[in-house]
Coordinates of C-alpha atoms and ligand atoms in Angstrom, one line a residue:
X1 CA 18.6 6.6 -12.0
X2 CA 16.0 4.2 -11.1
X3 CA 16.7 0.6 -11.8
X4 CA 13.7 -0.7 -9.8
X5 CA 11.3 1.2 -11.9
X6 CA 13.1 0.5 -15.2
X7 CA 13.2 -3.2 -14.6
X8 CA 9.5 -3.2 -13.5
X9 CA 8.6 -2.5 -17.2
X10 CA 10.3 -5.8 -18.0
X11 CA 9.3 -8.0 -15.1
X12 CA 6.0 -7.0 -13.6
X13 CA 2.9 -8.8 -14.5
X14 CA 0.9 -5.6 -14.5
X15 CA 3.4 -4.0 -17.0
X16 CA 3.2 -7.1 -19.2
X17 CA -0.6 -7.0 -19.3
X18 CA -0.7 -4.0 -21.7
X19 CA 1.2 -2.5 -24.6
X20 CA 2.3 1.0 -23.8
X21 CA 2.3 2.1 -27.5
X22 CA -1.3 1.2 -27.8
X23 CA -2.2 3.2 -24.8
X24 CA -0.3 6.2 -26.2
X25 CA -2.2 6.0 -29.4
X26 CA -5.5 5.8 -27.6
X27 CA -4.6 8.7 -25.4
X28 CA -3.8 10.9 -28.3
X29 CA -7.2 10.1 -29.7
X30 CA -8.6 11.7 -26.5
X31 CA -7.3 15.1 -27.5
X32 CA -10.4 16.0 -29.3
X33 CA -12.7 15.5 -26.2
X34 CA -10.8 17.7 -23.9
X35 CA -11.6 21.3 -22.9
X36 CA -8.0 22.1 -22.0
X37 CA -5.6 22.8 -24.9
X38 CA -3.2 19.9 -25.3
X39 CA 0.4 20.0 -26.3
X40 CA 2.2 18.8 -29.4
X41 CA 5.8 17.5 -29.3
X42 CA 7.2 17.8 -32.8
X43 CA 10.7 18.9 -31.9
X44 CA 10.9 16.6 -28.9
X45 CA 10.1 13.7 -31.2
X46 CA 12.8 14.7 -33.7
X47 CA 15.5 15.1 -31.1
X48 CA 14.6 11.9 -29.4
X49 CA 14.6 9.9 -32.6
X50 CA 18.2 11.2 -33.2
X51 CA 19.1 10.5 -29.6
X52 CA 18.1 6.8 -30.0
X53 CA 20.8 6.4 -32.7
X54 CA 23.4 8.0 -30.5
X55 CA 22.7 6.6 -27.0
X56 CA 21.2 3.4 -25.8
X57 CA 17.4 4.0 -25.7
X58 CA 18.1 7.7 -26.4
X59 CA 18.8 8.5 -22.8
X60 CA 21.5 8.7 -20.2
X61 CA 19.4 6.9 -17.5
X62 CA 16.7 4.4 -18.3
X63 CA 13.5 5.7 -16.7
X64 CA 13.7 8.9 -18.6
X65 CA 12.8 7.0 -21.8
X66 CA 9.1 6.6 -20.6
X67 CA 9.2 2.9 -21.4
X68 CA 6.9 2.0 -18.6
X69 CA 4.2 4.5 -19.6
X70 CA 4.6 4.4 -23.4
X71 CA 5.1 7.2 -25.9
X72 CA 8.3 9.1 -26.2
X73 CA 9.7 11.4 -23.5
X74 CA 9.6 15.2 -23.9
X75 CA 13.0 16.8 -24.4
X76 CA 13.7 19.7 -22.0
X77 CA 15.1 23.0 -23.0
X78 CA 15.3 24.7 -19.6
X79 CA 13.9 24.7 -16.1
X80 CA 13.1 27.4 -13.6
X81 CA 11.2 27.4 -10.3
X82 CA 8.3 25.0 -10.4
X83 CA 8.4 24.7 -14.2
X84 CA 10.1 22.8 -16.9
X85 CA 10.0 24.0 -20.6
X86 CA 10.4 21.6 -23.5
X87 CA 12.0 22.2 -26.9
X88 CA 8.6 22.8 -28.4
X89 CA 8.0 25.7 -26.0
X90 CA 5.5 23.8 -23.8
X91 CA 5.5 24.7 -20.1
X92 CA 5.0 22.1 -17.4
X93 CA 4.3 22.2 -13.7
X94 CA 7.0 19.8 -12.7
X95 CA 6.6 17.3 -9.9
X96 CA 9.8 15.4 -10.7
X97 CA 12.2 18.1 -9.8
X98 CA 15.2 16.3 -11.5
X99 CA 14.2 13.3 -9.4
X100 CA 14.3 15.1 -6.1
X101 CA 17.2 17.5 -5.9
X102 CA 15.2 20.6 -7.0
X103 CA 13.6 21.1 -3.5
X104 CA 14.0 24.9 -3.7
X105 CA 12.6 24.9 -7.2
X106 CA 14.8 24.6 -10.3
X107 CA 17.7 26.9 -10.8
X108 CA 17.2 28.8 -7.6
X109 CA 18.7 32.3 -7.9
X110 CA 20.7 32.2 -4.7
X111 CA 22.1 28.8 -5.6
X112 CA 23.0 30.0 -9.1
X113 CA 24.7 33.1 -7.7
X114 CA 26.7 31.0 -5.3
X115 CA 27.9 28.6 -7.9
X116 CA 28.8 31.4 -10.3
X117 CA 30.9 33.1 -7.6
X118 CA 32.6 29.8 -6.7
X119 CA 33.3 28.9 -10.3
X120 CA 35.6 31.9 -10.6
X121 CA 38.0 30.0 -8.4
X122 CA 37.9 26.9 -10.5
X123 CA 35.6 23.9 -10.9
X124 CA 37.6 21.1 -9.4
X125 CA 40.6 21.1 -7.0
X126 CA 41.4 17.4 -6.4
X127 CA 42.7 18.8 -3.1
X128 CA 41.0 19.7 0.2
X129 CA 38.8 22.8 0.2
X130 CA 37.1 24.6 3.0
X131 CA 33.7 24.2 1.4
X132 CA 33.9 20.5 2.1
X133 CA 34.2 21.3 5.9
X134 CA 31.3 23.7 5.6
X135 CA 28.9 21.2 4.0
X136 CA 30.1 18.3 6.3
X137 CA 29.3 20.4 9.4
X138 CA 25.8 21.1 8.1
X139 CA 25.2 17.5 7.3
X140 CA 26.5 16.3 10.7
X141 CA 24.5 19.0 12.5
X142 CA 21.3 18.0 10.7
X143 CA 21.3 14.2 10.4
X144 CA 21.1 12.4 13.8
X145 CA 23.1 9.3 12.8
X146 CA 26.0 11.2 11.2
X147 CA 29.2 12.1 13.1
X148 CA 31.5 11.9 10.1
X149 CA 30.8 12.0 6.4
X150 CA 32.5 11.0 3.1
X151 CA 31.4 12.9 -0.1
X152 CA 30.9 11.1 -3.4
X153 CA 29.6 12.1 -6.8
X154 CA 26.3 10.2 -6.9
X155 CA 23.9 8.2 -4.7
X156 CA 25.1 5.0 -6.4
X157 CA 28.6 5.7 -5.4
X158 CA 27.6 6.5 -1.8
X159 CA 25.7 3.2 -1.6
X160 CA 28.7 1.3 -3.0
X161 CA 31.0 2.8 -0.4
X162 CA 28.4 2.1 2.3
X163 CA 28.1 -1.6 1.5
X164 CA 31.9 -2.1 1.6
X165 CA 32.0 -0.2 4.8
X166 CA 29.4 -2.2 6.6
X167 CA 31.1 -5.4 5.5
X168 CA 34.6 -4.1 6.6
X169 CA 33.3 -2.9 9.9
X170 CA 31.4 -6.0 10.9
X171 CA 33.7 -8.6 9.2
X172 CA 30.5 -10.1 7.8
X173 CA 29.4 -10.4 4.1
X174 CA 25.7 -10.9 4.0
X175 CA 23.2 -8.0 3.8
X176 CA 19.5 -7.8 3.9
X177 CA 17.7 -5.4 1.6
X178 CA 14.0 -5.1 0.7
X179 CA 12.1 -6.0 -2.4
X180 CA 11.4 -2.9 -4.4
X181 CA 14.0 -0.7 -2.6
X182 CA 16.6 0.8 -4.9
X183 CA 20.1 1.6 -3.8
X184 CA 21.8 2.5 -7.0
X185 CA 23.1 0.2 -9.7
X186 CA 26.0 -1.5 -8.0
X187 CA 26.1 -5.3 -8.6
X188 CA 25.3 -6.3 -5.0
X189 CA 22.0 -4.3 -4.9
X190 CA 20.6 -5.5 -8.2
X191 CA 18.6 -8.3 -6.7
X192 CA 15.0 -9.1 -7.5
X193 CA 13.3 -10.8 -4.6
X194 CA 11.0 -13.8 -5.4
X195 CA 7.4 -13.8 -4.3
X196 CA 8.2 -15.6 -1.0
X197 CA 8.8 -14.0 2.3
X198 CA 12.6 -14.0 2.0
X199 CA 14.6 -15.4 -0.8
X200 CA 18.2 -15.8 -1.6
X201 CA 19.2 -13.1 -4.1
X202 CA 19.7 -13.8 -7.8
X203 CA 21.1 -11.4 -10.3
X204 CA 18.5 -9.0 -11.7
X205 CA 20.4 -7.7 -14.7
X206 CA 22.6 -9.6 -17.2
X207 CA 26.2 -8.9 -16.4
X208 CA 25.8 -9.1 -12.7
X209 CA 27.7 -12.2 -11.5
X210 CA 26.0 -14.5 -9.1
X211 CA 28.9 -14.1 -6.8
X212 CA 28.1 -10.4 -6.4
X213 CA 24.5 -11.0 -5.2
X214 CA 24.7 -14.3 -3.4
X215 CA 25.3 -12.5 -0.1
X216 CA 22.3 -10.2 -0.7
X217 CA 19.0 -11.4 0.9
X218 CA 15.7 -9.8 0.2
X219 CA 12.9 -9.3 2.7
X220 CA 9.5 -7.8 2.4
X221 CA 9.0 -4.1 3.4
X222 CA 6.9 -3.5 6.4
X223 CA 7.2 -7.2 7.4
X224 CA 9.4 -7.7 10.4
X225 CA 8.9 -11.5 10.4
X226 CA 10.6 -11.7 7.0
X227 CA 13.6 -10.0 8.4
X228 CA 13.7 -12.1 11.6
X229 CA 13.6 -15.3 9.5
X230 CA 16.7 -14.3 7.5
X231 CA 18.5 -13.5 10.7
X232 CA 17.5 -16.9 12.2
X233 CA 18.8 -18.7 9.2
X234 CA 22.1 -16.7 9.0
X235 CA 23.2 -16.3 12.7
X236 CA 26.1 -14.0 13.2
X237 CA 26.5 -13.6 9.4
X238 CA 24.4 -10.5 8.6
X239 CA 26.5 -7.3 8.2
X240 CA 23.6 -4.9 7.8
X241 CA 20.0 -4.3 7.0
X242 CA 19.6 -1.6 4.3
X243 CA 16.4 0.2 3.4
X244 CA 14.8 3.2 2.0
X245 CA 13.2 4.6 5.2
X246 CA 10.3 5.9 3.1
X247 CA 10.1 4.0 -0.2
X248 CA 10.2 6.1 -3.3
X249 CA 11.3 3.4 -5.8
X250 CA 8.2 1.2 -5.7
X251 CA 6.0 4.2 -5.8
X252 CA 5.5 6.1 -2.5
X253 CA 5.3 3.7 0.4
X254 CA 5.5 4.8 4.1
X255 CA 7.0 2.5 6.7
X256 CA 5.0 1.5 9.7
X257 CA 6.6 3.2 12.8
X258 CA 6.8 -0.3 14.4
X259 CA 8.6 -1.7 11.4
X260 CA 11.4 0.9 11.7
X261 CA 11.6 0.5 15.4
X262 CA 11.7 -3.3 15.1
X263 CA 14.5 -3.1 12.6
X264 CA 16.5 -1.0 15.0
X265 CA 16.0 -3.6 17.8
X266 CA 16.7 -6.7 15.6
X267 CA 19.9 -5.3 14.1
X268 CA 21.2 -4.3 17.5
X269 CA 20.4 -7.7 19.0
X270 CA 22.2 -9.5 16.2
X271 CA 25.3 -7.2 16.1
X272 CA 24.4 -6.0 12.6
X273 CA 24.3 -2.4 11.4
X274 CA 21.1 -0.6 10.4
X275 CA 21.5 1.6 7.2
X276 CA 19.0 4.1 6.0
X277 CA 19.5 4.9 2.4
X278 CA 18.4 8.6 2.5
X279 CA 19.5 9.4 -1.0
X280 CA 15.9 10.4 -1.7
X281 CA 14.5 11.1 1.7
X282 CA 17.5 13.0 3.1
X283 CA 16.7 16.8 3.6
X284 CA 13.5 15.9 1.7
X285 CA 11.0 14.5 4.2
X286 CA 12.5 16.6 7.0
X287 CA 15.7 18.6 7.4
X288 CA 17.2 15.7 9.3
X289 CA 15.8 13.1 6.9
X290 CA 13.5 10.2 7.6
X291 CA 15.5 9.4 10.7
X292 CA 14.4 12.7 12.2
X293 CA 10.8 12.3 10.8
X294 CA 10.3 8.9 12.4
X295 CA 12.7 9.3 15.4
X296 CA 14.7 6.1 14.6
X297 CA 18.5 6.5 14.3
X298 CA 20.4 4.1 12.1
X299 CA 24.1 3.4 12.3
X300 CA 25.0 4.5 8.8
X301 CA 23.2 6.8 6.3
X302 CA 23.6 7.4 2.6
X303 CA 22.6 10.7 1.0
X304 CA 22.6 12.4 -2.4
X305 CA 20.1 14.4 -4.5
X306 CA 19.2 17.4 -2.3
X307 CA 22.6 17.8 -0.7
X308 CA 24.1 18.6 -4.1
X309 CA 21.5 21.3 -4.8
X310 CA 21.2 20.1 -8.4
X311 CA 24.9 19.2 -8.9
X312 CA 26.2 15.7 -8.8
X313 CA 26.8 14.7 -5.1
X314 CA 26.4 11.7 -2.9
X315 CA 27.5 11.0 0.7
X316 CA 27.7 8.4 3.3
X317 CA 28.1 9.0 7.0
X318 CA 27.5 7.5 10.4
X319 CA 29.0 6.9 13.8
X320 CA 32.7 8.0 14.1
X321 CA 33.9 4.5 15.1
X322 CA 32.4 3.2 11.9
X323 CA 33.5 6.0 9.6
X324 CA 37.0 5.8 10.8
X325 CA 37.3 2.6 8.9
X326 CA 37.2 4.6 5.6
X327 CA 40.6 5.3 4.0
X328 CA 42.8 7.1 4.7
X329 CA 41.7 7.1 8.3
X330 CA 41.2 3.4 8.1
X331 CA 41.7 0.4 5.7
X332 CA 38.5 0.4 3.7
X333 CA 39.3 1.9 0.3
X334 CA 37.0 4.3 -1.5
X335 CA 37.9 7.3 -3.6
X336 CA 36.8 9.8 -6.2
X337 CA 38.6 12.3 -8.6
X338 CA 35.8 14.9 -8.5
X339 CA 34.5 14.0 -5.0
X340 CA 34.0 17.1 -2.8
X341 CA 34.5 19.5 -5.8
X342 CA 33.8 23.2 -4.9
X343 CA 30.9 23.7 -7.2
X344 CA 28.8 20.8 -5.8
X345 CA 29.8 21.7 -2.2
X346 CA 28.7 25.3 -2.7
X347 CA 25.4 24.4 -4.3
X348 CA 24.7 22.0 -1.4
X349 CA 25.7 24.6 1.2
X350 CA 23.4 27.2 -0.3
X351 CA 20.5 24.8 -0.6
X352 CA 20.8 23.6 3.0
X353 CA 21.1 27.3 4.2
X354 CA 17.7 27.9 2.7
X355 CA 16.2 24.6 3.8
X356 CA 17.3 25.2 7.5
X357 CA 14.9 28.2 7.8
X358 CA 11.9 27.7 10.1
X359 CA 8.7 26.4 8.6
X360 CA 10.2 25.1 5.3
X361 CA 9.2 21.4 5.8
X362 CA 5.8 22.3 7.2
X363 CA 5.2 24.3 4.1
X364 CA 6.4 21.6 1.8
X365 CA 4.2 19.0 3.5
X366 CA 1.2 21.4 3.5
X367 CA 1.5 21.8 -0.2
X368 CA 2.1 18.1 -0.9
X369 CA -1.0 17.3 1.2
X370 CA -3.1 19.9 -0.6
X371 CA -2.1 18.3 -3.9
X372 CA -2.8 14.8 -2.7
X373 CA -6.2 15.7 -1.1
X374 CA -7.2 17.4 -4.4
X375 CA -6.2 14.5 -6.6
X376 CA -7.8 11.9 -4.2
X377 CA -11.1 13.9 -4.1
X378 CA -11.1 14.1 -7.9
X379 CA -10.4 10.4 -8.3
X380 CA -13.1 9.5 -5.9
X381 CA -15.6 11.9 -7.6
X382 CA -15.0 10.1 -10.9
X383 CA -15.1 6.6 -9.4
X384 CA -11.4 5.7 -9.4
X385 CA -9.9 3.7 -6.5
X386 CA -6.9 5.6 -5.2
X387 CA -4.6 5.4 -2.2
X388 CA -2.1 8.1 -1.5
X389 CA 0.4 9.4 1.0
X390 CA 2.7 12.3 1.9
X391 CA 5.9 12.8 4.0
X392 CA 7.4 16.3 4.0
X393 CA 8.1 17.2 0.4
X394 CA 7.6 13.7 -1.0
X395 CA 4.3 12.1 -2.0
X396 CA 2.6 9.6 -4.2
X397 CA -0.5 7.6 -5.1
X398 CA -1.5 4.3 -6.6
X399 CA -4.7 3.7 -8.5
X400 CA -6.1 0.9 -6.3
X401 CA -7.7 0.4 -2.9
X402 CA -5.2 0.7 -0.1
X403 CA -3.2 -0.1 1.8
X404 CA -0.1 -0.5 -0.3
X405 CA 2.6 -1.7 2.2
X406 CA 5.3 -3.1 0.0
X407 CA 6.4 -3.8 -3.6
X408 CA 4.2 -6.9 -3.9
X409 CA 1.1 -4.9 -3.0
X410 CA 2.0 -2.2 -5.5
X411 CA 2.7 -4.8 -8.2
X412 CA -0.4 -6.9 -7.6
X413 CA -3.0 -4.2 -6.7
X414 CA -2.2 -1.0 -8.6
X415 CA -3.6 -0.3 -12.0
X416 CA -0.6 0.2 -14.3
X417 CA -2.7 0.6 -17.4
X418 CA -4.7 3.4 -15.9
X419 CA -1.5 5.1 -14.6
X420 CA 0.0 5.1 -18.1
X421 CA -3.0 6.7 -19.7
X422 CA -3.2 9.2 -16.8
X423 CA 0.5 10.1 -17.2
X424 CA 0.2 10.9 -20.9
X425 CA -3.0 12.9 -20.4
X426 CA -1.5 15.0 -17.6
X427 CA 1.6 15.5 -19.7
X428 CA -0.3 16.7 -22.7
X429 CA -2.0 19.3 -20.5
X430 CA 1.1 20.6 -18.8
X431 CA 1.7 18.5 -15.7
X432 CA 5.0 16.7 -15.6
X433 CA 4.8 13.6 -13.4
X434 CA 7.3 10.8 -13.0
X435 CA 6.9 8.4 -16.0
X436 CA 6.3 5.3 -13.9
X437 CA 3.8 4.3 -11.2
X438 CA 6.8 3.0 -9.3
X439 CA 8.2 6.5 -8.6
X440 CA 7.4 9.1 -5.9
X441 CA 6.5 12.8 -6.6
X442 CA 8.4 15.8 -5.3
X443 CA 7.1 19.1 -4.1
X444 CA 9.4 22.2 -4.1
X445 CA 9.4 25.5 -2.3
X446 CA 8.7 27.2 -5.7
X447 CA 5.4 25.5 -6.3
X448 CA 2.6 28.0 -5.5
X449 CA -0.9 27.3 -4.3
X450 CA -2.1 28.4 -7.7
X451 CA 0.2 25.8 -9.4
X452 CA -1.3 23.1 -7.2
X453 CA -4.9 24.3 -7.8
X454 CA -4.3 24.2 -11.5
X455 CA -2.8 20.7 -11.3
X456 CA -5.9 19.5 -9.4
X457 CA -8.2 21.1 -12.0
X458 CA -6.3 19.4 -14.8
X459 CA -6.4 16.1 -12.8
X460 CA -10.2 16.5 -12.4
X461 CA -10.6 16.9 -16.1
X462 CA -8.4 13.9 -16.9
X463 CA -9.9 11.7 -14.3
X464 CA -13.4 12.5 -15.7
X465 CA -12.3 11.0 -19.0
X466 CA -10.0 8.2 -17.8
X467 CA -11.5 4.7 -18.2
Ligands
PLP18 C1 17.1 5.6 -2.4 C2 18.1 5.7 -3.5 N1 19.3 5.3 -3.4 C3 20.3 5.4 -4.3 C4 20.0 6.0 -5.5 C5 21.0 6.2 -6.6 O1 21.4 7.5 -6.7 P1 22.0 8.1 -8.1 O2 21.0 8.0 -9.1 O3 22.4 9.5 -7.7 O4 23.2 7.2 -8.4 C6 18.7 6.5 -5.7 C7 18.3 7.1 -7.0 O5 17.2 7.5 -7.3 C8 17.7 6.4 -4.7 O6 16.5 6.8 -4.9

């Protein structure tokens, strides 16, 4: 799910500075001091111990293992609305929302009804189905850059298709990405930037061949000069600039408006494509994604998460002349056995139907802002430095003085040790937050003001005790 955050636990100086297990032990000792009843996790522990024997690290995707905050993960039994329930019967107010898709709330009744109906006709056709047209029309109508779309099964697959497409279309191989931005786990994207302004990419994970990343250049987010420099050094060779238009994989980091506008100008001037990876931000920060929120239109967009309504879906889309390069309309090959399957299409359609109602994003942002204001005030009251932000239904904070403009700021300034303690203490009191300070938070339509007020009250109690 989140390579950036997972690798942070291995590579960042702030992560290396403390031992998560020790923090967990210290947090558990805090139980006795708290007014709020705290949870126990007996069954979760048992199931996770068994899982570790069966699956690498006990999980199907790395960040779920809680490595960067310490302690073991809780094992979920079921989810509904704003809540998750673990196998020990503990209830959590959930701000992870299955990493973004659950924007209506978990297991929305209308989405469940729609999938149940659709399932009666079968789960996969491997042939064209009208539901693909229906979802495609909705995506095209909503997202300013998208005139045609190709559905995939995950965000990673969408990004893999996208990178091949930008290279095929431009006849160039080099791409620019940004330090701390995650675009799925395909080889070309697993590049860790050095501390300099712009460095030539080197493989970030064993098993990624140098040849796969040597055409990947890393620039610094919110730093146009770092991008210009790479363009100057690689004239007529850059196929595309690819970014998260609001970063959610280095923690929550907003782009400067001038940064996005500058990228649009630079790419145009150099005959390169601008790609917004909206796997996280698409239908999340606004119905038309970050491109609508900021009024900057890229050439190509990747999507996922929300457009699948909780089922596995990804998509990439863009201008017609670009998308017509994709097979079988054009020569660029990309395929998928389960792509466009009726269940996922129907879940996406039903989700977008509900999201397209007036006022939805204003309400999501109001609630996210209320949560952030409450947590910020509590942190300040108890003497903790904090910097926070919101965009539509996405939010986040770092325990440090702001601003945090990019991954280097997050890595160098934010207090990872404090975050780990905070995470465990919130969890033990019924608030489920992403288990890494390099992740964003997600608000859903199902969260009530009472849920948010309860979260703020718990945060106040935790922050009062947090050292
Ligand atoms: C911006 C971005 N791109 C791509 C991906 C990869 O998507 P998936 O996990 O569905 O493969 C993610 C996943 O979190 C993401 O946040």
